[in-house]
């Protein structure tokens, strides 16, 4: 890749799974110390019942990350329905961090202030993008369905707004009020006993034929395969993308971040990076269908 | 026109068993011609699905029916059960006609497995939606056009007419009853039970009257 | 027309269905253009511009209303198509347009300030703050609420939202938040958000073998139905999946929503309008469902006992539910 890529930012997106408090602390301390990312998202996106775990050590973690020179962004909940959840959104927006909005309600609170539009808000096109620019958004992560061509159009209309593309991790496929982790144990969200805690990477879901393509993560469904867009990064940069996101999974995220940073800094090429990846992610399948304008679970082996 | 002709579903079924293919084929052409005259908008809408073929496979008739949809033409022909087609729609003749009629919800027919589809689902769904988008009664239209069935092969048709007249006299009003049952919400099983009870009662009374009248005759004699 | 107990908003997937809905007693019908601008973009459905003009004329002549659904999200570079749909709906005299995309809402509110804007359920406005956002920035007058709220949550929301509330009262019930589920495009590349389709027919296959009907979406098995077992739509959220070794309807059973017995509670919650789902259903369905709701609403309006209604025949899976309206669904 060319020199300009050293300026490409690398973000660690919000942790979408329910990890125990200690595991989260250890994870973020190691990220602060070792991961070549310049921006880290904290906060609970999936379920307000997990929120206490997500914010328990937040001040300490945020301080450690900031001290390590990393920008801290607070991600909000994706589906806000109760008064308690609304209050939590308001509190996050007043906490003094840059906020990533994942529900439209957050836009109401963030109007006029710099903020990030997360991938779970339906900003698909230049018309909506223009509106969000006027509204004060400084960075946008397009929804997973948007193809490379679509991202190109968005960048062309984004002005000073930064466009960030997710290049690693499970894709969120749906947002719901019902908790499927609880349901898989015969429980409801109200009495869930934190059924999701036993699934650090999400609960595997098969078809009747035994095809493993989807995962359950509390109230969200996700792809089973990890999105891997290492080969596509060059094209996205050529289109004007200046930031990439890694979505945390239960694998060595420091190793993943190092591989991606090496590609961006020109130390290795995309093929060498792809060769290093299986050792880190094991036998989890890789997908990249949406970026190529196809069905999400497809894997297109080489850039056309 | 449809008032003059017998129109129960079972009548059509009987006709399909009885009328030779050589007579049916031109009959189908006439039906389609009549329908094109009566519903030009429907034909235009159906043409959007072109090119496609749909095989209608009634479980209970000797023939299947192939609908060939081209950009400028719609043809309905007889076919065998192994005929290849873009989509296949199967069910009893009655349910297939109800599907065409649109008086019974097609999804209900499908969810309850009364009608099954295979092959190109988009063609089948497109056909169903397009047909449903015009409030026509295919049954009325097909039978309105059936008058001209008399044109070819008069002798054959006269024979059919006599059988048809016999069936009509036994089944007159069945079509209305079938349609009322389809969306009148009446419990036919329950009504049948009541009718059967009445018949049994009447039979018993008649038997008693006959017995009484026999005794009187014997007495007189 | 007398003021209804609740406004009955009914689906018009085709011109014939529109007439059937009006004749069956709908107060309002909703329909879409024949393209990806609406969320029921299925083969054979919807209205070209001429048919829309006729439909609006037919409806207005009978003193009822037409809402035009332009409720999907344009892809990058396609916004002109959606904006033109808004222009045409306004020119044809639609009583309101139903929108979800922020860019289209922005266009409509600026270019057609007199045009009534309704917020589609696909905008997923599930709380007062979201509704404030849409109301303050685009002047929406009504919002269709997501089907994930309990009746008491609806009451709370309606008290705060400052716009009319329209809720789903009957029909197929998706278990995910509308407008925020891409399971269909994950399997087929075609999306409820941008293409207006979920489980599009061209990617669905039904195969019968040994008495078992197997239905696939994008080549992936969604369900198998035994002989005599009722079938359902092949959407991923109504499919049978295996979790922890057990096959089940992990997301939702194939059931249909039917609120005909809780209409007084919905009215008490402050709801203005009831929405019947089903633009992809037949006119026979529309007639049956609309007539049923009309008779119940009229009885409620007169303070009379409501007639007993059985709609189980036209309900998905042939089973009914109150969905999220009752506590315990989550």
mmCIF file of N, CA and C in Angstrom, chain B residues 57-60 89-99 104-117, chain C residues 208 213 226-231 318:
data_model
loop_
_atom_site.group_PDB
_atom_site.id
_atom_site.type_symbol
_atom_site.label_atom_id
_atom_site.label_comp_id
_atom_site.label_asym_id
_atom_site.label_seq_id
_atom_site.Cartn_x
_atom_site.Cartn_y
_atom_site.Cartn_z
ATOM 1 N N UNK B 57 -51.671 -29.008 -11.958
ATOM 2 C CA UNK B 57 -51.807 -30.465 -11.862
ATOM 3 C C UNK B 57 -52.935 -30.829 -10.906
ATOM 4 N N UNK B 58 -54.166 -30.931 -11.424
ATOM 5 C CA UNK B 58 -55.235 -31.404 -10.529
ATOM 6 C C UNK B 58 -55.007 -32.871 -10.198
ATOM 7 N N UNK B 59 -55.184 -33.238 -8.901
ATOM 8 C CA UNK B 59 -54.978 -34.633 -8.508
ATOM 9 C C UNK B 59 -56.027 -35.535 -9.109
ATOM 10 N N UNK B 60 -57.198 -34.952 -9.424
ATOM 11 C CA UNK B 60 -58.386 -35.771 -9.664
ATOM 12 C C UNK B 60 -58.974 -35.596 -11.054
ATOM 13 N N UNK B 89 -48.197 -26.136 -9.927
ATOM 14 C CA UNK B 89 -49.180 -25.883 -8.862
ATOM 15 C C UNK B 89 -50.101 -27.100 -8.808
ATOM 16 N N UNK B 90 -50.125 -27.749 -7.628
ATOM 17 C CA UNK B 90 -50.857 -29.017 -7.500
ATOM 18 C C UNK B 90 -51.945 -28.913 -6.465
ATOM 19 N N UNK B 91 -53.003 -29.667 -6.706
ATOM 20 C CA UNK B 91 -54.059 -29.723 -5.697
ATOM 21 C C UNK B 91 -55.277 -30.381 -6.322
ATOM 22 N N UNK B 92 -56.349 -30.525 -5.578
ATOM 23 C CA UNK B 92 -57.570 -31.047 -6.182
ATOM 24 C C UNK B 92 -58.090 -30.006 -7.162
ATOM 25 N N UNK B 93 -58.897 -30.435 -8.124
ATOM 26 C CA UNK B 93 -59.439 -29.487 -9.099
ATOM 27 C C UNK B 93 -60.197 -28.385 -8.385
ATOM 28 N N UNK B 94 -60.948 -28.774 -7.382
ATOM 29 C CA UNK B 94 -61.728 -27.776 -6.639
ATOM 30 C C UNK B 94 -60.817 -26.708 -6.057
ATOM 31 N N UNK B 95 -59.736 -27.115 -5.385
ATOM 32 C CA UNK B 95 -58.850 -26.132 -4.764
ATOM 33 C C UNK B 95 -58.117 -25.287 -5.788
ATOM 34 N N UNK B 96 -57.772 -25.900 -6.933
ATOM 35 C CA UNK B 96 -57.105 -25.100 -7.967
ATOM 36 C C UNK B 96 -58.063 -24.057 -8.530
ATOM 37 N N UNK B 97 -59.318 -24.447 -8.700
ATOM 38 C CA UNK B 97 -60.288 -23.473 -9.196
ATOM 39 C C UNK B 97 -60.531 -22.378 -8.160
ATOM 40 N N UNK B 98 -60.575 -22.754 -6.883
ATOM 41 C CA UNK B 98 -60.725 -21.737 -5.841
ATOM 42 C C UNK B 98 -59.546 -20.781 -5.859
ATOM 43 N N UNK B 99 -58.349 -21.329 -6.120
ATOM 44 C CA UNK B 99 -57.157 -20.495 -6.197
ATOM 45 C C UNK B 99 -57.318 -19.468 -7.310
ATOM 46 N N UNK B 104 -61.356 -17.727 -2.094
ATOM 47 C CA UNK B 104 -60.776 -18.251 -0.852
ATOM 48 C C UNK B 104 -59.352 -17.726 -0.816
ATOM 49 N N UNK B 105 -58.882 -17.310 0.342
ATOM 50 C CA UNK B 105 -57.532 -16.790 0.466
ATOM 51 C C UNK B 105 -56.507 -17.842 0.030
ATOM 52 N N UNK B 106 -55.657 -17.444 -0.907
ATOM 53 C CA UNK B 106 -54.704 -18.410 -1.460
ATOM 54 C C UNK B 106 -53.671 -18.853 -0.439
ATOM 55 N N UNK B 107 -53.289 -17.955 0.465
ATOM 56 C CA UNK B 107 -52.316 -18.371 1.473
ATOM 57 C C UNK B 107 -52.901 -19.424 2.392
ATOM 58 N N UNK B 108 -54.200 -19.316 2.670
ATOM 59 C CA UNK B 108 -54.848 -20.343 3.497
ATOM 60 C C UNK B 108 -54.763 -21.686 2.792
ATOM 61 N N UNK B 109 -55.030 -21.678 1.473
ATOM 62 C CA UNK B 109 -54.929 -22.916 0.715
ATOM 63 C C UNK B 109 -53.505 -23.444 0.774
ATOM 64 N N UNK B 110 -52.549 -22.522 0.751
ATOM 65 C CA UNK B 110 -51.163 -22.938 0.735
ATOM 66 C C UNK B 110 -50.693 -23.378 2.108
ATOM 67 N N UNK B 111 -51.002 -22.587 3.150
ATOM 68 C CA UNK B 111 -50.575 -22.947 4.499
ATOM 69 C C UNK B 111 -51.147 -24.296 4.907
ATOM 70 N N UNK B 112 -52.388 -24.565 4.501
ATOM 71 C CA UNK B 112 -53.008 -25.817 4.917
ATOM 72 C C UNK B 112 -52.608 -26.962 4.004
ATOM 73 N N UNK B 113 -51.724 -26.685 3.054
ATOM 74 C CA UNK B 113 -51.190 -27.681 2.118
ATOM 75 C C UNK B 113 -52.270 -28.219 1.178
ATOM 76 N N UNK B 114 -53.400 -27.558 1.069
ATOM 77 C CA UNK B 114 -54.417 -27.962 0.105
ATOM 78 C C UNK B 114 -53.903 -27.754 -1.315
ATOM 79 N N UNK B 115 -53.057 -26.754 -1.473
ATOM 80 C CA UNK B 115 -52.403 -26.489 -2.758
ATOM 81 C C UNK B 115 -50.904 -26.469 -2.498
ATOM 82 N N UNK B 116 -50.134 -27.129 -3.350
ATOM 83 C CA UNK B 116 -48.680 -27.069 -3.174
ATOM 84 C C UNK B 116 -48.042 -26.524 -4.441
ATOM 85 N N UNK B 117 -46.931 -25.828 -4.254
ATOM 86 C CA UNK B 117 -46.216 -25.318 -5.418
ATOM 87 C C UNK B 117 -44.790 -25.828 -5.406
ATOM 88 N N UNK C 208 -40.971 -31.248 -2.350
ATOM 89 C CA UNK C 208 -41.705 -32.276 -1.625
ATOM 90 C C UNK C 208 -41.077 -33.618 -1.923
ATOM 91 N N UNK C 213 -42.237 -31.672 3.116
ATOM 92 C CA UNK C 213 -41.983 -30.509 2.283
ATOM 93 C C UNK C 213 -40.836 -29.706 2.902
ATOM 94 N N UNK C 226 -43.979 -31.828 7.878
ATOM 95 C CA UNK C 226 -44.466 -33.205 7.698
ATOM 96 C C UNK C 226 -45.827 -33.184 7.030
ATOM 97 N N UNK C 227 -46.244 -34.333 6.603
ATOM 98 C CA UNK C 227 -47.571 -34.489 6.005
ATOM 99 C C UNK C 227 -48.625 -33.924 6.951
ATOM 100 N N UNK C 228 -49.467 -33.033 6.434
ATOM 101 C CA UNK C 228 -50.534 -32.518 7.280
ATOM 102 C C UNK C 228 -50.133 -31.355 8.166
ATOM 103 N N UNK C 229 -48.843 -31.057 8.267
ATOM 104 C CA UNK C 229 -48.430 -29.949 9.128
ATOM 105 C C UNK C 229 -48.601 -28.632 8.389
ATOM 106 N N UNK C 230 -49.155 -27.642 9.038
ATOM 107 C CA UNK C 230 -49.388 -26.354 8.393
ATOM 108 C C UNK C 230 -48.058 -25.697 8.022
ATOM 109 N N UNK C 231 -48.010 -25.116 6.845
ATOM 110 C CA UNK C 231 -46.793 -24.448 6.373
ATOM 111 C C UNK C 231 -46.806 -22.983 6.809
ATOM 112 N N UNK C 318 -51.917 -20.734 11.136
ATOM 113 C CA UNK C 318 -53.258 -21.058 11.636
ATOM 114 C C UNK C 318 -53.333 -20.943 13.158
#
